[in-house]
Short mmCIF file of C-alpha atoms and ligand atoms in Angstrom, two decimals:
data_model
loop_
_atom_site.label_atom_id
_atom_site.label_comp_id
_atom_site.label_asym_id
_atom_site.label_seq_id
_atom_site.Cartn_x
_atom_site.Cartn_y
_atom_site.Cartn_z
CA UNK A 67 69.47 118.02 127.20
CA UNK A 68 72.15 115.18 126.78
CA UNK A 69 75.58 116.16 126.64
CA UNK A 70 77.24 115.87 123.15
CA UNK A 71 79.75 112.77 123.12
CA UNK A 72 83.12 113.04 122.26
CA UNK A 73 83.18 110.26 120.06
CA UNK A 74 79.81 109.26 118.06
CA UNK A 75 79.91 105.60 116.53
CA UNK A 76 77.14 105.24 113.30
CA UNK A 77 76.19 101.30 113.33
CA UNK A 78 76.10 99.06 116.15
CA UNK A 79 77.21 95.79 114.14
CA UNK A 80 80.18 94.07 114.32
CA UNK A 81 82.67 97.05 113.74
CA UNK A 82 80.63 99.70 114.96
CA UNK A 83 80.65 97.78 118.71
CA UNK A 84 84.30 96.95 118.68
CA UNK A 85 84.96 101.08 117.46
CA UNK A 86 82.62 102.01 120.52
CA UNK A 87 83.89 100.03 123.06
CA UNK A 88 87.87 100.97 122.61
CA UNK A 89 87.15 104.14 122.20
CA UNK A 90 85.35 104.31 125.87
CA UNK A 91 88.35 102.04 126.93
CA UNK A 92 90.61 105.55 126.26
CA UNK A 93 88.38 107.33 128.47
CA UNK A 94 86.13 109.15 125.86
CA UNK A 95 82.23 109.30 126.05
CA UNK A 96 81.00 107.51 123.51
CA UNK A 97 77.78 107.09 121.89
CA UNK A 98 76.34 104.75 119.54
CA UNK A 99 73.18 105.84 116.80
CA UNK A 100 71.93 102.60 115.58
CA UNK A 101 68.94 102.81 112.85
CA UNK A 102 67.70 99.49 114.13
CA UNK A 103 66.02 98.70 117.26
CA UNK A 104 68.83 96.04 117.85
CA UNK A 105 72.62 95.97 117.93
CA UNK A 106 74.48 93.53 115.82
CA UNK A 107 71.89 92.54 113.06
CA UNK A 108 74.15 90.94 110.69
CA UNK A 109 75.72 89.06 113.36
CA UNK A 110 72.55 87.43 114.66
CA UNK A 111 72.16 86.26 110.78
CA UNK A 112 75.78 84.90 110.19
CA UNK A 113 76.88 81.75 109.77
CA UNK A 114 72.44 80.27 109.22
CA UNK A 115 72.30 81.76 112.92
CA UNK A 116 75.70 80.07 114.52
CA UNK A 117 77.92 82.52 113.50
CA UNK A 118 81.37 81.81 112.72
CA UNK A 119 83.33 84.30 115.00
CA UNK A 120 86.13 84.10 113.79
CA UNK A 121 89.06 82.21 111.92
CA UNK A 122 91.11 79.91 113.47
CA UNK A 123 95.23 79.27 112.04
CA UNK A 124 98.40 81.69 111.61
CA UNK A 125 96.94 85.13 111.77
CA UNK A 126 99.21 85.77 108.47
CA UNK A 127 97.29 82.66 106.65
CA UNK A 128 93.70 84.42 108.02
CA UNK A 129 95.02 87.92 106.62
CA UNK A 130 96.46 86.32 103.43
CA UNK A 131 93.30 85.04 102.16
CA UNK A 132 92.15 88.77 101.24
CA UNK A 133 92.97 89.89 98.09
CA UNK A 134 96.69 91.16 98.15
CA UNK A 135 95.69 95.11 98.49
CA UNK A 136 93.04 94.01 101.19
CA UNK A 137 95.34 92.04 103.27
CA UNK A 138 97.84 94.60 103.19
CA UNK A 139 95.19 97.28 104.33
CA UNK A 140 94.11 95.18 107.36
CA UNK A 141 97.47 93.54 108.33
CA UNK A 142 97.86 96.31 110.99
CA UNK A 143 94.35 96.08 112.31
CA UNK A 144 94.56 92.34 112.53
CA UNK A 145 97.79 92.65 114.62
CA UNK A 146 96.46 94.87 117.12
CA UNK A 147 92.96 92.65 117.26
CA UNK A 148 94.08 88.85 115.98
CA UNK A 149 91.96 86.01 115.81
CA UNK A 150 93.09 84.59 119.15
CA UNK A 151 92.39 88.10 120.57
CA UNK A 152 88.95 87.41 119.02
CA UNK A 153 87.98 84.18 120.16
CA UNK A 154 89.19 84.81 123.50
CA UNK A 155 87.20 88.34 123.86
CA UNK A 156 83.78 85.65 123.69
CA UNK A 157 85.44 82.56 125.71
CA UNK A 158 86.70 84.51 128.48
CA UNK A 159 82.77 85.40 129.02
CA UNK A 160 82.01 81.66 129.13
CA UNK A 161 81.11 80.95 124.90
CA UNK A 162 82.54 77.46 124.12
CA UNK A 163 84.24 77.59 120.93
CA UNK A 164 85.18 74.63 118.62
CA UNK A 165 86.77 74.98 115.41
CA UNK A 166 86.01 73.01 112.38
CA UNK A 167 88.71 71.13 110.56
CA UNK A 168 88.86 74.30 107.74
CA UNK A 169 89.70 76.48 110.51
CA UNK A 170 86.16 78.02 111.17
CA UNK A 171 85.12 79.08 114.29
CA UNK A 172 82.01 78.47 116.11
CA UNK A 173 80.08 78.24 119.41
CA UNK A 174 79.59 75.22 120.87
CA UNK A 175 76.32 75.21 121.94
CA UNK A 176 75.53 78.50 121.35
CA UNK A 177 74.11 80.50 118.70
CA UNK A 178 74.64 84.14 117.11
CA UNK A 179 72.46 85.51 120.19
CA UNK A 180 74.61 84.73 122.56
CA UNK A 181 77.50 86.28 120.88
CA UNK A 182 75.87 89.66 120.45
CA UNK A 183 74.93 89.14 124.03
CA UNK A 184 78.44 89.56 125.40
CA UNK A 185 79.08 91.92 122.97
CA UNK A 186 76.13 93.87 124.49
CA UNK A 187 77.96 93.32 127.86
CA UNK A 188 80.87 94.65 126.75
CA UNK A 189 78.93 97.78 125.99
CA UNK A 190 77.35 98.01 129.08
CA UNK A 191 80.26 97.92 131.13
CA UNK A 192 82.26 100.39 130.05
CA UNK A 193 79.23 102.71 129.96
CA UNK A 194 78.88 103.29 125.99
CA UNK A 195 75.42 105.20 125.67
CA UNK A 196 73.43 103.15 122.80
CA UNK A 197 70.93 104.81 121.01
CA UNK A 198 68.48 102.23 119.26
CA UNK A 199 65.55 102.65 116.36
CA UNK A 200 67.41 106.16 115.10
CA UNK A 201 68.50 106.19 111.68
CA UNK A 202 71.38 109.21 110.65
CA UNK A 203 69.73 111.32 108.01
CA UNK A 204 73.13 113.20 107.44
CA UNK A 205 77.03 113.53 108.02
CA UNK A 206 77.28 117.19 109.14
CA UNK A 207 80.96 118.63 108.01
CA UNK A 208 82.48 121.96 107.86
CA UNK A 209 85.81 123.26 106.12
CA UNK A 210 87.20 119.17 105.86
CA UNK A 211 86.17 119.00 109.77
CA UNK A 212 83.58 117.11 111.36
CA UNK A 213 80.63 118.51 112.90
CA UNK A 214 78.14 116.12 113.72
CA UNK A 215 75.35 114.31 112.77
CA UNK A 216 71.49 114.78 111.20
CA UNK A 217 69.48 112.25 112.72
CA UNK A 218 65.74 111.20 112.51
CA UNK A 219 65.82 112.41 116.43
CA UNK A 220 67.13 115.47 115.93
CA UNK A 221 71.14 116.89 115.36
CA UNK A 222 74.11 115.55 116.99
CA UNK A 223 77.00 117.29 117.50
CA UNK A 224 80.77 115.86 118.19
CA UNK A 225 84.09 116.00 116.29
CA UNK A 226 85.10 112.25 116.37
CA UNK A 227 82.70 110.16 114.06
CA UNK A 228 82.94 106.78 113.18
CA UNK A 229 81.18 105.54 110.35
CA UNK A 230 80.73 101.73 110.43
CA UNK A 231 77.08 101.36 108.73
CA UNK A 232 78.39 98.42 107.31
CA UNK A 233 77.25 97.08 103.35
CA UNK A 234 74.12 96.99 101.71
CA UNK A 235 73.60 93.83 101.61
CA UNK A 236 70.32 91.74 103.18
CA UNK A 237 68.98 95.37 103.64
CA UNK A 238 66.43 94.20 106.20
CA UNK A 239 68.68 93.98 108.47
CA UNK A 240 69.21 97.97 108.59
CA UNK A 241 72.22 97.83 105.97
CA UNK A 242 70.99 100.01 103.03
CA UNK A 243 74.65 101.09 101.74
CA UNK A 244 73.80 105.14 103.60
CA UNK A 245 77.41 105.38 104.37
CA UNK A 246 78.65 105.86 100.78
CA UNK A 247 76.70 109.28 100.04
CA UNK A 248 77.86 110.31 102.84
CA UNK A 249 81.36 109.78 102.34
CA UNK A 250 81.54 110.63 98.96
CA UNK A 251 79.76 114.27 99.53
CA UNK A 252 82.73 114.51 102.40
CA UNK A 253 85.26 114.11 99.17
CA UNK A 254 86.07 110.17 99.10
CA UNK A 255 86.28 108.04 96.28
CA UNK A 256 83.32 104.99 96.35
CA UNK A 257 84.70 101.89 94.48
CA UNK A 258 82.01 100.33 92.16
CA UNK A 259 79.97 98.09 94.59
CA UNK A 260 79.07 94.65 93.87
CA UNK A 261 77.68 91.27 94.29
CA UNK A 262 80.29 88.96 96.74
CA UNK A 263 79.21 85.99 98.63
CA UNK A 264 75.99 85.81 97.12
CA UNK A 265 74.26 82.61 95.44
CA UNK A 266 73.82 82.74 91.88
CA UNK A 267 70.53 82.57 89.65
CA UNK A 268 70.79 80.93 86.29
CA UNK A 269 68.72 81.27 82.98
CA UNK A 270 66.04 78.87 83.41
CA UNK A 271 62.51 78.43 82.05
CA UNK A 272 60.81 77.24 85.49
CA UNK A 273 61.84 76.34 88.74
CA UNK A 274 64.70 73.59 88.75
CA UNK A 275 63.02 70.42 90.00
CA UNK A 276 66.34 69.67 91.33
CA UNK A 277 66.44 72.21 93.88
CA UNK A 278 67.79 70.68 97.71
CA UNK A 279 70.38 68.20 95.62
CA UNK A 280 73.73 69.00 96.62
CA UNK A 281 77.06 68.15 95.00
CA UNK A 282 79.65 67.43 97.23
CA UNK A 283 83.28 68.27 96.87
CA UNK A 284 82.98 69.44 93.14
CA UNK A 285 85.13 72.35 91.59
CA UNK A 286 83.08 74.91 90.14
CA UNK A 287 84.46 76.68 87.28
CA UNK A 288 82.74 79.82 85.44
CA UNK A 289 83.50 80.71 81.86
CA UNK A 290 83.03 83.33 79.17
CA UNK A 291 83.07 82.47 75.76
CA UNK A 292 84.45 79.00 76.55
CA UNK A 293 87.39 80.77 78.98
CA UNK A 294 87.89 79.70 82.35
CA UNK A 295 87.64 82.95 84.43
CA UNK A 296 87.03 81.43 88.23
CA UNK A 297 87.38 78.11 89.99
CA UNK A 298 86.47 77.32 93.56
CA UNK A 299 86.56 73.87 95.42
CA UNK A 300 83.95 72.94 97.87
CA UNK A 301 79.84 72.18 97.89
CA UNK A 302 77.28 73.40 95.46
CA UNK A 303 73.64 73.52 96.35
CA UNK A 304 70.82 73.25 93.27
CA UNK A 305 67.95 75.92 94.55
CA UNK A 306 64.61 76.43 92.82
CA UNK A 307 66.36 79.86 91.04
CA UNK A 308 70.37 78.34 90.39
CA UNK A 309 73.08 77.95 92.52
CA UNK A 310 74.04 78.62 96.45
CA UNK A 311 75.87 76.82 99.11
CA UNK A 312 80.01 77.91 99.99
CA UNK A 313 81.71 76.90 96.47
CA UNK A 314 79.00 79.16 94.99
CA UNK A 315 79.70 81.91 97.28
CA UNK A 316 83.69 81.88 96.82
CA UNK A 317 82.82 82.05 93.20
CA UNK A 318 80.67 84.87 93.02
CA UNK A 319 82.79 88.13 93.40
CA UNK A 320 84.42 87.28 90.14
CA UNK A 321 81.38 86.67 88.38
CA UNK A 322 80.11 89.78 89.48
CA UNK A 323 83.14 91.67 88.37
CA UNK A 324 83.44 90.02 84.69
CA UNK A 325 79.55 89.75 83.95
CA UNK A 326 79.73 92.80 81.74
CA UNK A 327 82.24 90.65 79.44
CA UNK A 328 79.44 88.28 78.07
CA UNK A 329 77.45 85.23 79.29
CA UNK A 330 79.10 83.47 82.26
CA UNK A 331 78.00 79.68 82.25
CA UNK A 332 79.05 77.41 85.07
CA UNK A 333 80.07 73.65 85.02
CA UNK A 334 81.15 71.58 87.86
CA UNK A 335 83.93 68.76 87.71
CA UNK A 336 82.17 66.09 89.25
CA UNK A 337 85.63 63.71 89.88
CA UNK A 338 88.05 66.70 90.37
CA UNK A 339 90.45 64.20 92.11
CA UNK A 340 90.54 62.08 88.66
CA UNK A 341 91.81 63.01 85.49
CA UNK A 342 90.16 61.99 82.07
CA UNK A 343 92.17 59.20 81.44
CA UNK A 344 92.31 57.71 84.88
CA UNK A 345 88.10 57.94 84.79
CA UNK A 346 88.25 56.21 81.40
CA UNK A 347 90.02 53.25 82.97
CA UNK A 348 88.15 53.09 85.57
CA UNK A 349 85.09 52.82 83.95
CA UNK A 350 86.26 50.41 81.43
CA UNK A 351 87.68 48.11 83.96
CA UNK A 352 84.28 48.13 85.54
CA UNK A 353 82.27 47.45 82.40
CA UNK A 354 85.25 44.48 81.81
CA UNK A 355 84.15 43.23 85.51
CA UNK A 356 80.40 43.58 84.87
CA UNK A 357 79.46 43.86 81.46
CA UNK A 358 75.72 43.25 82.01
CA UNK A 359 75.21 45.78 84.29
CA UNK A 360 73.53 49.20 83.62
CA UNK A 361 75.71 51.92 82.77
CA UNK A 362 74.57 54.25 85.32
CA UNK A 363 75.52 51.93 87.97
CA UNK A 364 78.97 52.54 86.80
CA UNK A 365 78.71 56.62 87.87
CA UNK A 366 80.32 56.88 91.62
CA UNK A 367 77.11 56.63 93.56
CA UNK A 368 78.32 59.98 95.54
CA UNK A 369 76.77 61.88 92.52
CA UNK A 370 72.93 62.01 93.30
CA UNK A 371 70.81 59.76 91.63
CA UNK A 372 69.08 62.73 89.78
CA UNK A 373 72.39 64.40 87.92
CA UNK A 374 73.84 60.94 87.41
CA UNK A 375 70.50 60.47 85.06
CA UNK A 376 71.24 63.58 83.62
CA UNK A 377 74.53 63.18 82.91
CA UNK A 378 73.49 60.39 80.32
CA UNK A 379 70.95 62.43 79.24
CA UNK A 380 73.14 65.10 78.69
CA UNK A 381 75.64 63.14 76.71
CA UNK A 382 72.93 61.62 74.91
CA UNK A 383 73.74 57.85 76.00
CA UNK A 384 70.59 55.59 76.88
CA UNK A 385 71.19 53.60 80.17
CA UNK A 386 72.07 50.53 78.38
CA UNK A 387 74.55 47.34 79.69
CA UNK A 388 78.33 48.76 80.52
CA UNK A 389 79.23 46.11 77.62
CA UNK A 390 77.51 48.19 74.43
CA UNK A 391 79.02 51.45 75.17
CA UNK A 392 81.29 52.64 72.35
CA UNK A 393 84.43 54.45 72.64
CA UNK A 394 82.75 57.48 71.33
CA UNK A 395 79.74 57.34 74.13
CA UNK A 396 82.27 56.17 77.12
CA UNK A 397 84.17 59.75 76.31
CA UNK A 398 81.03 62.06 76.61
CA UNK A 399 80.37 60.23 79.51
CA UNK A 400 83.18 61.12 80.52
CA UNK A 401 83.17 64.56 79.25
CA UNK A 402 79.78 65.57 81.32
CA UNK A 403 81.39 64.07 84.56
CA UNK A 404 84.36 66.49 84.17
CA UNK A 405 82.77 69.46 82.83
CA UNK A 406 79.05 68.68 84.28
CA UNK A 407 76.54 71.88 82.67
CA UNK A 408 74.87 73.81 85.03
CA UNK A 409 73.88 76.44 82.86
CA UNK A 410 74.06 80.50 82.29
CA UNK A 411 74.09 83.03 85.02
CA UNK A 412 71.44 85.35 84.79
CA UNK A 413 72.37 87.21 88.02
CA UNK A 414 74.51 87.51 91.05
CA UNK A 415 71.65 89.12 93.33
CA UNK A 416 73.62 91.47 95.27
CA UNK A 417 70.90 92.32 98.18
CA UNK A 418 71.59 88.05 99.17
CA UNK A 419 75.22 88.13 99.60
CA UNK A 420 77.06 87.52 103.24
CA UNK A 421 78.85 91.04 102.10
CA UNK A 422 79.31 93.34 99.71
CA UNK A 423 82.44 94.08 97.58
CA UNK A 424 83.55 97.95 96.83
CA UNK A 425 83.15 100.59 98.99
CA UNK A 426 84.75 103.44 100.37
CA UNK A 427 88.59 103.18 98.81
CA UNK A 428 91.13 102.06 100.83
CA UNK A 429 93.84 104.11 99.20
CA UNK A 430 92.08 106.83 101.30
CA UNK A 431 91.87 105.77 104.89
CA UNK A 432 95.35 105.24 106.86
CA UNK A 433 95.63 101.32 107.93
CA UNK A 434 97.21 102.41 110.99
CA UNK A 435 94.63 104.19 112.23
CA UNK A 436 91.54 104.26 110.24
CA UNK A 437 91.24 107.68 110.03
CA UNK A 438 89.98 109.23 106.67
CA UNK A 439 92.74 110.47 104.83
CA UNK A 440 90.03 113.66 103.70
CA UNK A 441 88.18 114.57 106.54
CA UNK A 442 89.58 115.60 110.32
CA UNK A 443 87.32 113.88 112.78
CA UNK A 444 86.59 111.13 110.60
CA UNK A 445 87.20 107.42 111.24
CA UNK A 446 86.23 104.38 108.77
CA UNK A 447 85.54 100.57 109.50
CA UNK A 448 84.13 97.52 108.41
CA UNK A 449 81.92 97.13 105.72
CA UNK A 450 81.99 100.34 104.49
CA UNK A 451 85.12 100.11 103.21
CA UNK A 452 86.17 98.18 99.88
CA UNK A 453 87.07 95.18 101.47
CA UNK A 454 85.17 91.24 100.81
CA UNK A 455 87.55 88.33 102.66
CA UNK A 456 85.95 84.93 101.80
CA UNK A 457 83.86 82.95 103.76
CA UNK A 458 84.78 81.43 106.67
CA UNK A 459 85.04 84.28 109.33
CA UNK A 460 87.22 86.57 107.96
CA UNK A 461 84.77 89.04 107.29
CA UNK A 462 83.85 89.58 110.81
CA UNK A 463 87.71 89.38 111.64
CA UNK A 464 88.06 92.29 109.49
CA UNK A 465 85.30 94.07 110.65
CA UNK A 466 86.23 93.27 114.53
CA UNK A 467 89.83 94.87 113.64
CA UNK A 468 89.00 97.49 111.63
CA UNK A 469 86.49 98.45 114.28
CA UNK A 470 88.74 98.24 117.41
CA UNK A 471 91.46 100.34 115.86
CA UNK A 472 88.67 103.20 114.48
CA UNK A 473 87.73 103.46 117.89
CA UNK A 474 90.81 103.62 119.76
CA UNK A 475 91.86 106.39 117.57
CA UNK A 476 89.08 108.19 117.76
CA UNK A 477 88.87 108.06 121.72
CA UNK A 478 92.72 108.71 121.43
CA UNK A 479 92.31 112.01 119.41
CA UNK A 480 89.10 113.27 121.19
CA UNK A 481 91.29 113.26 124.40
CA UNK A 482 94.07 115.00 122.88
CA UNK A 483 91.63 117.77 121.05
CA UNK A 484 89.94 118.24 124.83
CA UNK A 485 93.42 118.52 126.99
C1 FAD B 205 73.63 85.96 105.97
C2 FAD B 205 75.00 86.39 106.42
C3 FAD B 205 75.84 85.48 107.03
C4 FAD B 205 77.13 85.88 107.43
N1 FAD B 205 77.92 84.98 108.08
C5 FAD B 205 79.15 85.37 108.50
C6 FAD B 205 79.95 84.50 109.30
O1 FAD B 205 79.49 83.43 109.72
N2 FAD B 205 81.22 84.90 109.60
C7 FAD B 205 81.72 86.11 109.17
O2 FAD B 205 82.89 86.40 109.46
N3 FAD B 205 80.96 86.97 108.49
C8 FAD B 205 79.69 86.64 108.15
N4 FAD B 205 78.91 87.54 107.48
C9 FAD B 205 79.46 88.87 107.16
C10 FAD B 205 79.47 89.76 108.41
O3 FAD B 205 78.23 89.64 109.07
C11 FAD B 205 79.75 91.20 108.01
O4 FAD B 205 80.94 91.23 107.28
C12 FAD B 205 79.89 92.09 109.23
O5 FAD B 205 78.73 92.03 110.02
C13 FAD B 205 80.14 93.55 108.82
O6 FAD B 205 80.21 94.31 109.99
P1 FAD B 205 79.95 95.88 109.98
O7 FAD B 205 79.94 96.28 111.40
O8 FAD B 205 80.84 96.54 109.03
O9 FAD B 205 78.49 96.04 109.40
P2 FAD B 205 77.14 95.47 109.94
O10 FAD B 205 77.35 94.34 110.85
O11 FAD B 205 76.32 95.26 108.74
O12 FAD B 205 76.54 96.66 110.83
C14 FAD B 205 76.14 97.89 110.29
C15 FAD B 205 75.13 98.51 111.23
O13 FAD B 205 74.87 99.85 110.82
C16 FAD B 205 73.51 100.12 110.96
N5 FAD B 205 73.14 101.22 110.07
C17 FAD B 205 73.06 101.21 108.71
N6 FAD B 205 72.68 102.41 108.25
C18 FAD B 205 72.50 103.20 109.33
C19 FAD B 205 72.06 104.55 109.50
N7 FAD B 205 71.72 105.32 108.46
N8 FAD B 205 71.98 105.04 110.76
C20 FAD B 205 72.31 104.29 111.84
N9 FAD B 205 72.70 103.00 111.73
C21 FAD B 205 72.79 102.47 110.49
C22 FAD B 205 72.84 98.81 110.59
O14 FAD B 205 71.53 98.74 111.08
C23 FAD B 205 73.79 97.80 111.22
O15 FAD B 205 73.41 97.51 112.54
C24 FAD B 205 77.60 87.20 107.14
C25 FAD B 205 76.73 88.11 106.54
C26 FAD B 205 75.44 87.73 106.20
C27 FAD B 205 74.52 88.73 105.57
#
């Protein structure tokens, strides 16, 4: 019969590995239960299969770009593991890196595989015992202490666990939100959990014929009842169902958070570098310069040829020569090209976003540490928690930190508890 291991890590992603392989580095045995037959599913899906490790830039700009009670929960996690720390962990085993000019990280040549593959070697280095294809049933507890684990190979027992079972999110990959039961039943609070990251499917009849056309460098903005309520700058990509590509994604926690408030439709600004008036010059100088051509010449020929048509259909304006176009016409032109429909949100499908929002409340896990402010013996990381950075590697930053400190806590305290 296998010896029980001081420290027992639940989830081999991201956080789970980093938790397991610090808290070996203090000299504790450590064990991992993964419910998949593979370590790091999520990681072998991010970034379409590249994964973007990390986030390059002032470690205070990377931290910053949570929301204001996130950043200041991982601030001291992100100092003990920063970005740098992050990239170099995979270049120092031979992954070339380059960075993007937005600051995103990614291999070179590489893919996803090969970064779970020195994670993997990481493991099996310091000796971490990994046990694959065994889902835990159960967090075992007694008197506010930790007592183990019910698995689907049987009980486990230790007093360090670290729960790092990640969101609920693309639940093939072996993320079916389990960790939240269990915490709650151990007395934590579970912050609602929604949609982040996720594309977004509209009201629509039948398939959009326009699905594959992108818009480039638009800003999105979402409304209810005519009110602004999000904005974000970037690429939006028409799918058969609505909406996806990064501006979608960055929009999407907000929309999921307000969609109880009333219909949320979305328009994109189409010339967000040009005002109203400077557009209506433009175009009027054109029409001056050519007044026999076709009006939808006149549209900036970066807009596909598909919404530029529907732009005039949308403001009702035949494609007629640049000359004939009243006042009144020329400003709903101009109208669609600022405020371009494109249409109601019917859903924000949670189970397709790169993470989840809510989770396990921060208010109740020390940032120092990660330990659970409830339970002794219990250590919290990643996903889990109620934390959602945008995209752009900050989500695996967080979960790298989180993890690292979890672990070296937990290896910390399961020496202590056996001198
Ligand atoms: C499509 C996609 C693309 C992404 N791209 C990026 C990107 O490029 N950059 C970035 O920074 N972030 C990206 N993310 C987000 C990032 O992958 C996650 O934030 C991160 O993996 C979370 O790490 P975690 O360790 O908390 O959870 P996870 O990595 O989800 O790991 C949780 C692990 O726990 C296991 N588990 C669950 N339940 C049980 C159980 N009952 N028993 C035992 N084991 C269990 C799961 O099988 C899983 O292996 C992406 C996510 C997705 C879905």
């Amino acid at each position: 019969m296998k010896k029980h291991p001081a420290v027992i890590v639940v989830g081999g992603g991201a956080a789970g590995i980093l938790a397991a392989l610090q808290a070996r580095r203090q000299g504790a045995s450590v064990r991992i239960v993964e419910k998949t037959d593979r370590l790091g599913t999520k990681i072998l899906i991010s970034g379409g299969g590249k994964c973007n490790v990390a986030h390059d830039g002032p470690l205070e700009d990377v931290i910053k770009a949570f929301r204001p009670n996130e950043a200041r929960f991982i601030r001291p996690a992100c100092y003990r593991l920063t970005n740098q720390q992050i990239i170099e962990m995979f270049t120092s085993r031979g992954l070339e890196v380059y960075t993007r000019p937005n600051g995103r990280v990614f291999p070179v040549h590489q893919t996803a595989k090969d970064v779970v593959a020195i994670l993997e070697g990481y493991l099996e280095e310091a000796g971490v015992e990994i046990i694959r294809d065994c889902a835990v049933l159960e967090v075992i507890s007694e008197s506010n202490q930790i007592q183990g684990i019910r698995t689907a190979q049987g009980d486990m027992q230790t007093s360090h666990l670290v729960l790092s079972v990640g969101g609920s999110s693309y639940p093939k990959t072996g993320c079916t939100g389990d960790g939240w039961p269990w915490a709650k039943a151990l007395g934590h609070q579970i912050v609602k959990v929604r949609a982040a990251l996720a594309p977004v499917y509209l009201e629509m009849e039948s398939a959009d014929p326009r699905a594959g056309v992108s818009l480039r460098d638009v800003i999105l903005k979402a409304r209810i009842q005519g009110k602004e309520i999000a904005r974000w700058s970037g690429d939006v990509l028409l799918t058969h169902r609505g909406l996806s590509g990064p501006c979608v994604l960055g929009i999407t926690r907000i929309i999921a958070e307000r969609f109880h408030e009333g219909p949320v439709t979305l328009e994109a600004d189409l010339e967000p570098e040009k005002s109203f008036e400077v557009l209506s010059g433009e175009i009027q100088c054109w029409i001056q310069e050519n007044p026999k051509k076709f009006i939808l010449s006149v549209l900036n020929t970066n807009i596909p040829e598909r919404i530029r048509e529907n732009i005039l259909e949308f403001a009702e304006i035949d494609n007629q020569p640049g000359r004939s176009l009243s006042k009144k016409l020329l400003n709903r032109l101009i109208e669609n090209l600022k405020a371009f429909p494109l249409g109601t949100v019917r859903t924000v499908p949670l189970e397709k976003g790169e993470v989840v929002a809510g989770g396990v409340s921060l208010d109740e896990v020390d940032p120092q540490t990660m330990r659970s402010k409830i339970c002794r013996g219990l250590y919290l990381c990643g996903e889990i928690l109620d934390i959602a950075g945008p995209v752009g590697g900050y989500n695996l930053q967080a979960a790298f930190a989180t993890g690292f400190v979890a672990g070296e806590t937990a290896g910390q305290d399961a020496l202590l508890d056996r001198s």
